[in-house]
Amino acid sequence: YIDGSKFVVYPNPVSEKLIIETEGNMVGSSIELYNASGAVVLQTTAKSNREELNVSELSKGIYWLKTTSNNKTLTFRVVVAR
Protein backbone atom coordinates (compact mmCIF):
# COMPACT_ATOMS: atom_id res chain seq x y z
CA TYR A 1 0.00 0.00 0.00
CA ILE A 2 1.07 3.59 -0.71
CA ASP A 3 -1.11 6.28 0.85
CA GLY A 4 -3.85 3.69 1.41
CA SER A 5 -3.81 2.46 -2.20
CA LYS A 6 -3.27 -1.25 -2.75
CA PHE A 7 -0.74 -2.25 -5.42
CA VAL A 8 -1.10 -5.65 -7.12
CA VAL A 9 1.61 -7.30 -9.24
CA TYR A 10 0.72 -10.38 -11.31
CA PRO A 11 1.20 -12.99 -12.63
CA ASN A 12 4.05 -14.19 -10.48
CA PRO A 13 5.87 -16.18 -11.76
CA VAL A 14 5.70 -14.35 -15.08
CA SER A 15 6.92 -15.29 -18.56
CA GLU A 16 5.81 -12.45 -20.85
CA LYS A 17 3.79 -9.52 -19.43
CA LEU A 18 3.98 -8.38 -15.82
CA ILE A 19 0.93 -6.34 -14.74
CA ILE A 20 1.05 -3.65 -12.05
CA GLU A 21 -2.30 -2.27 -10.88
CA THR A 22 -3.52 0.02 -8.14
CA GLU A 23 -6.86 1.34 -6.93
CA GLY A 24 -5.29 4.76 -6.40
CA ASN A 25 -3.35 7.10 -8.64
CA MET A 26 -0.13 5.60 -9.98
CA VAL A 27 0.31 8.09 -12.86
CA GLY A 28 3.82 9.55 -12.72
CA SER A 29 5.18 6.84 -10.42
CA SER A 30 8.56 5.43 -11.34
CA ILE A 31 8.72 1.68 -12.00
CA GLU A 32 12.04 -0.14 -12.05
CA LEU A 33 12.93 -3.80 -12.35
CA TYR A 34 16.27 -4.95 -10.94
CA ASN A 35 18.10 -8.22 -11.54
CA ALA A 36 19.74 -10.24 -8.77
CA SER A 37 22.96 -8.22 -9.18
CA GLY A 38 21.12 -4.96 -8.51
CA ALA A 39 21.27 -3.65 -12.10
CA VAL A 40 18.20 -1.92 -13.53
CA VAL A 41 16.90 -4.05 -16.43
CA LEU A 42 13.61 -2.21 -17.08
CA GLN A 43 12.58 1.33 -16.20
CA THR A 44 9.44 3.33 -16.98
CA THR A 45 7.07 5.96 -15.63
CA ALA A 46 3.44 4.97 -15.05
CA LYS A 47 1.01 6.54 -17.50
CA SER A 48 -2.12 4.93 -15.99
CA ASN A 49 -3.25 2.94 -12.95
CA ARG A 50 -2.51 -0.30 -14.85
CA GLU A 51 0.89 -0.84 -16.40
CA GLU A 52 2.29 -3.79 -18.34
CA LEU A 53 5.99 -4.62 -18.41
CA ASN A 54 7.27 -6.87 -21.19
CA VAL A 55 9.68 -9.29 -19.52
CA SER A 56 9.80 -11.84 -22.37
CA GLU A 57 13.41 -10.92 -23.24
CA LEU A 58 14.71 -11.31 -19.67
CA SER A 59 16.55 -14.38 -18.46
CA LYS A 60 14.68 -16.57 -16.03
CA GLY A 61 15.38 -15.84 -12.40
CA ILE A 62 14.48 -13.62 -9.48
CA TYR A 63 14.01 -9.88 -9.95
CA TRP A 64 12.95 -7.00 -7.73
CA LEU A 65 10.24 -4.59 -8.85
CA LYS A 66 10.40 -1.16 -7.23
CA THR A 67 7.68 1.45 -7.60
CA THR A 68 8.04 4.93 -6.12
CA SER A 69 5.20 7.40 -5.68
CA ASN A 70 5.04 10.53 -3.52
CA ASN A 71 8.50 9.73 -2.08
CA LYS A 72 7.26 6.32 -0.89
CA THR A 73 8.59 3.05 -2.27
CA LEU A 74 7.17 -0.45 -2.55
CA THR A 75 9.31 -3.43 -3.53
CA PHE A 76 8.03 -6.74 -4.89
CA ARG A 77 9.89 -10.00 -5.55
CA VAL A 78 9.18 -11.21 -9.10
CA VAL A 79 10.10 -14.57 -10.61
CA VAL A 80 10.64 -14.70 -14.38
CA ALA A 81 10.06 -18.25 -15.60
CA ARG A 82 9.89 -19.86 -19.02
Rosetta silent file (secondary structure, phi, psi, omega in degrees, C-alpha in Angstrom):
SEQUENCE: YIDGSKFVVYPNPVSEKLIIETEGNMVGSSIELYNASGAVVLQTTAKSNREELNVSELSKGIYWLKTTSNNKTLTFRVVVAR
SCORE:     score description
SCORE:     0.000 S_00000001
   1 L     0.000  138.885  168.994    0.000    0.000    0.000 S_00000001
   2 E  -126.694  122.392 -178.476    1.075    3.585   -0.712 S_00000001
   3 L    50.630   41.259  177.660   -1.111    6.277    0.845 S_00000001
   4 L    80.312    0.560 -179.804   -3.847    3.694    1.410 S_00000001
   5 E   -99.393  126.178  179.958   -3.814    2.460   -2.202 S_00000001
   6 L   -77.699  132.858  174.653   -3.270   -1.247   -2.750 S_00000001
   7 E  -106.707  135.316  179.018   -0.742   -2.247   -5.423 S_00000001
   8 E  -124.170  133.115  178.933   -1.103   -5.646   -7.122 S_00000001
   9 E  -123.168  122.672 -177.963    1.612   -7.298   -9.239 S_00000001
  10 E  -156.163  164.355  -13.169    0.718  -10.383  -11.311 S_00000001
  11 L   -74.157  159.355 -179.885    1.199  -12.994  -12.630 S_00000001
  12 L  -146.679  105.733   13.942    4.048  -14.185  -10.483 S_00000001
  13 L   -73.013  157.434 -177.260    5.869  -16.183  -11.762 S_00000001
  14 E  -123.266  149.953  176.348    5.698  -14.349  -15.084 S_00000001
  15 L  -122.269  -27.744 -177.442    6.918  -15.287  -18.556 S_00000001
  16 L  -128.902  -64.321 -176.200    5.808  -12.448  -20.847 S_00000001
  17 E  -117.518  121.999  175.626    3.787   -9.520  -19.435 S_00000001
  18 E   -96.610  126.706 -177.562    3.977   -8.379  -15.818 S_00000001
  19 E  -103.559  135.113  174.762    0.926   -6.344  -14.737 S_00000001
  20 E  -123.007  122.852 -178.739    1.047   -3.651  -12.048 S_00000001
  21 E  -131.706  152.543  173.641   -2.303   -2.269  -10.879 S_00000001
  22 E  -145.443  154.365  175.910   -3.518    0.023   -8.142 S_00000001
  23 L   -79.478  -24.320 -177.962   -6.862    1.337   -6.926 S_00000001
  24 L   -94.271 -159.510 -178.162   -5.294    4.756   -6.398 S_00000001
  25 L   -93.913  115.477  179.294   -3.354    7.100   -8.641 S_00000001
  26 L  -106.827   -6.725 -176.935   -0.135    5.597   -9.983 S_00000001
  27 L   -56.750  128.470 -179.832    0.314    8.087  -12.863 S_00000001
  28 L    91.150   -9.189  178.592    3.816    9.554  -12.724 S_00000001
  29 L   -70.196  144.330  175.403    5.184    6.839  -10.419 S_00000001
  30 E   -86.246  142.278  179.353    8.561    5.427  -11.341 S_00000001
  31 E  -128.316  124.532 -179.010    8.715    1.685  -12.000 S_00000001
  32 E  -133.883  141.232  175.975   12.042   -0.136  -12.045 S_00000001
  33 E  -117.724  125.321 -177.312   12.925   -3.804  -12.351 S_00000001
  34 E  -111.295  143.265  173.705   16.274   -4.950  -10.937 S_00000001
  35 L   -84.267  179.838 -176.487   18.100   -8.222  -11.545 S_00000001
  36 L   -63.361  -21.254  178.266   19.737  -10.240   -8.771 S_00000001
  37 L   -85.583   -5.814  179.581   22.961   -8.225   -9.180 S_00000001
  38 L    91.954    6.687  178.936   21.120   -4.963   -8.513 S_00000001
  39 L   -85.639  139.802  176.951   21.273   -3.654  -12.096 S_00000001
  40 E   -73.646  123.494 -179.678   18.201   -1.924  -13.532 S_00000001
  41 E  -108.210  -21.308  174.366   16.902   -4.047  -16.435 S_00000001
  42 E  -144.295  141.594 -179.779   13.608   -2.206  -17.083 S_00000001
  43 E  -149.442  134.449  178.758   12.577    1.332  -16.202 S_00000001
  44 E  -155.707  171.171  173.409    9.435    3.335  -16.977 S_00000001
  45 E  -116.993  131.354 -177.506    7.065    5.957  -15.632 S_00000001
  46 L   -63.664  132.834  178.421    3.443    4.966  -15.052 S_00000001
  47 L  -108.489   -8.137  178.603    1.007    6.540  -17.497 S_00000001
  48 L  -153.312 -176.524  178.987   -2.122    4.935  -15.994 S_00000001
  49 L   -88.407    7.095  174.205   -3.246    2.936  -12.953 S_00000001
  50 E  -141.071  116.124 -178.770   -2.514   -0.295  -14.855 S_00000001
  51 E  -119.427  146.343  175.351    0.895   -0.841  -16.402 S_00000001
  52 E  -117.408  131.167  175.255    2.292   -3.788  -18.344 S_00000001
  53 E  -111.013  128.060  177.334    5.991   -4.617  -18.414 S_00000001
  54 E   -84.539  110.556 -179.092    7.265   -6.872  -21.190 S_00000001
  55 L  -109.394   12.443 -174.952    9.680   -9.285  -19.517 S_00000001
  56 L   -63.737  -22.870 -179.566    9.804  -11.837  -22.367 S_00000001
  57 L   -91.340   -4.639 -178.059   13.413  -10.919  -23.243 S_00000001
  58 L   -82.855  149.630  174.609   14.706  -11.307  -19.668 S_00000001
  59 L   -69.237  151.240  178.057   16.555  -14.377  -18.456 S_00000001
  60 L   -66.953  148.780 -179.987   14.680  -16.575  -16.032 S_00000001
  61 E   150.713 -169.310 -178.035   15.383  -15.845  -12.397 S_00000001
  62 E   -98.635  133.997  179.489   14.477  -13.617   -9.475 S_00000001
  63 E  -129.884  163.784  177.306   14.013   -9.878   -9.954 S_00000001
  64 E  -121.231  123.168  177.883   12.955   -7.000   -7.730 S_00000001
  65 E   -97.836  125.906  179.761   10.244   -4.587   -8.853 S_00000001
  66 E  -121.020  126.536  174.836   10.397   -1.160   -7.231 S_00000001
  67 E  -121.224  133.730 -177.297    7.676    1.446   -7.604 S_00000001
  68 E  -123.935  127.758  179.600    8.044    4.930   -6.121 S_00000001
  69 E  -144.044  132.292  179.046    5.198    7.396   -5.679 S_00000001
  70 L    52.529   42.231  179.411    5.040   10.526   -3.520 S_00000001
  71 L    62.373   21.456  175.811    8.497    9.728   -2.083 S_00000001
  72 E  -121.530  140.866 -174.061    7.257    6.316   -0.885 S_00000001
  73 E  -122.744  137.799  170.406    8.588    3.054   -2.273 S_00000001
  74 E  -117.135  142.309  178.909    7.167   -0.453   -2.553 S_00000001
  75 E  -126.074  134.356  179.998    9.313   -3.430   -3.526 S_00000001
  76 E  -124.638  141.240  173.261    8.032   -6.738   -4.889 S_00000001
  77 E   -85.973  129.512 -177.710    9.891  -10.000   -5.555 S_00000001
  78 E  -126.593  134.445  177.306    9.182  -11.209   -9.101 S_00000001
  79 E  -107.686  122.671  174.778   10.097  -14.571  -10.608 S_00000001
  80 E   -96.984  120.342 -177.929   10.640  -14.703  -14.377 S_00000001
  81 L  -124.797  162.633  178.370   10.056  -18.251  -15.601 S_00000001
  82 L  -116.460    0.000    0.000    9.890  -19.857  -19.019 S_00000001
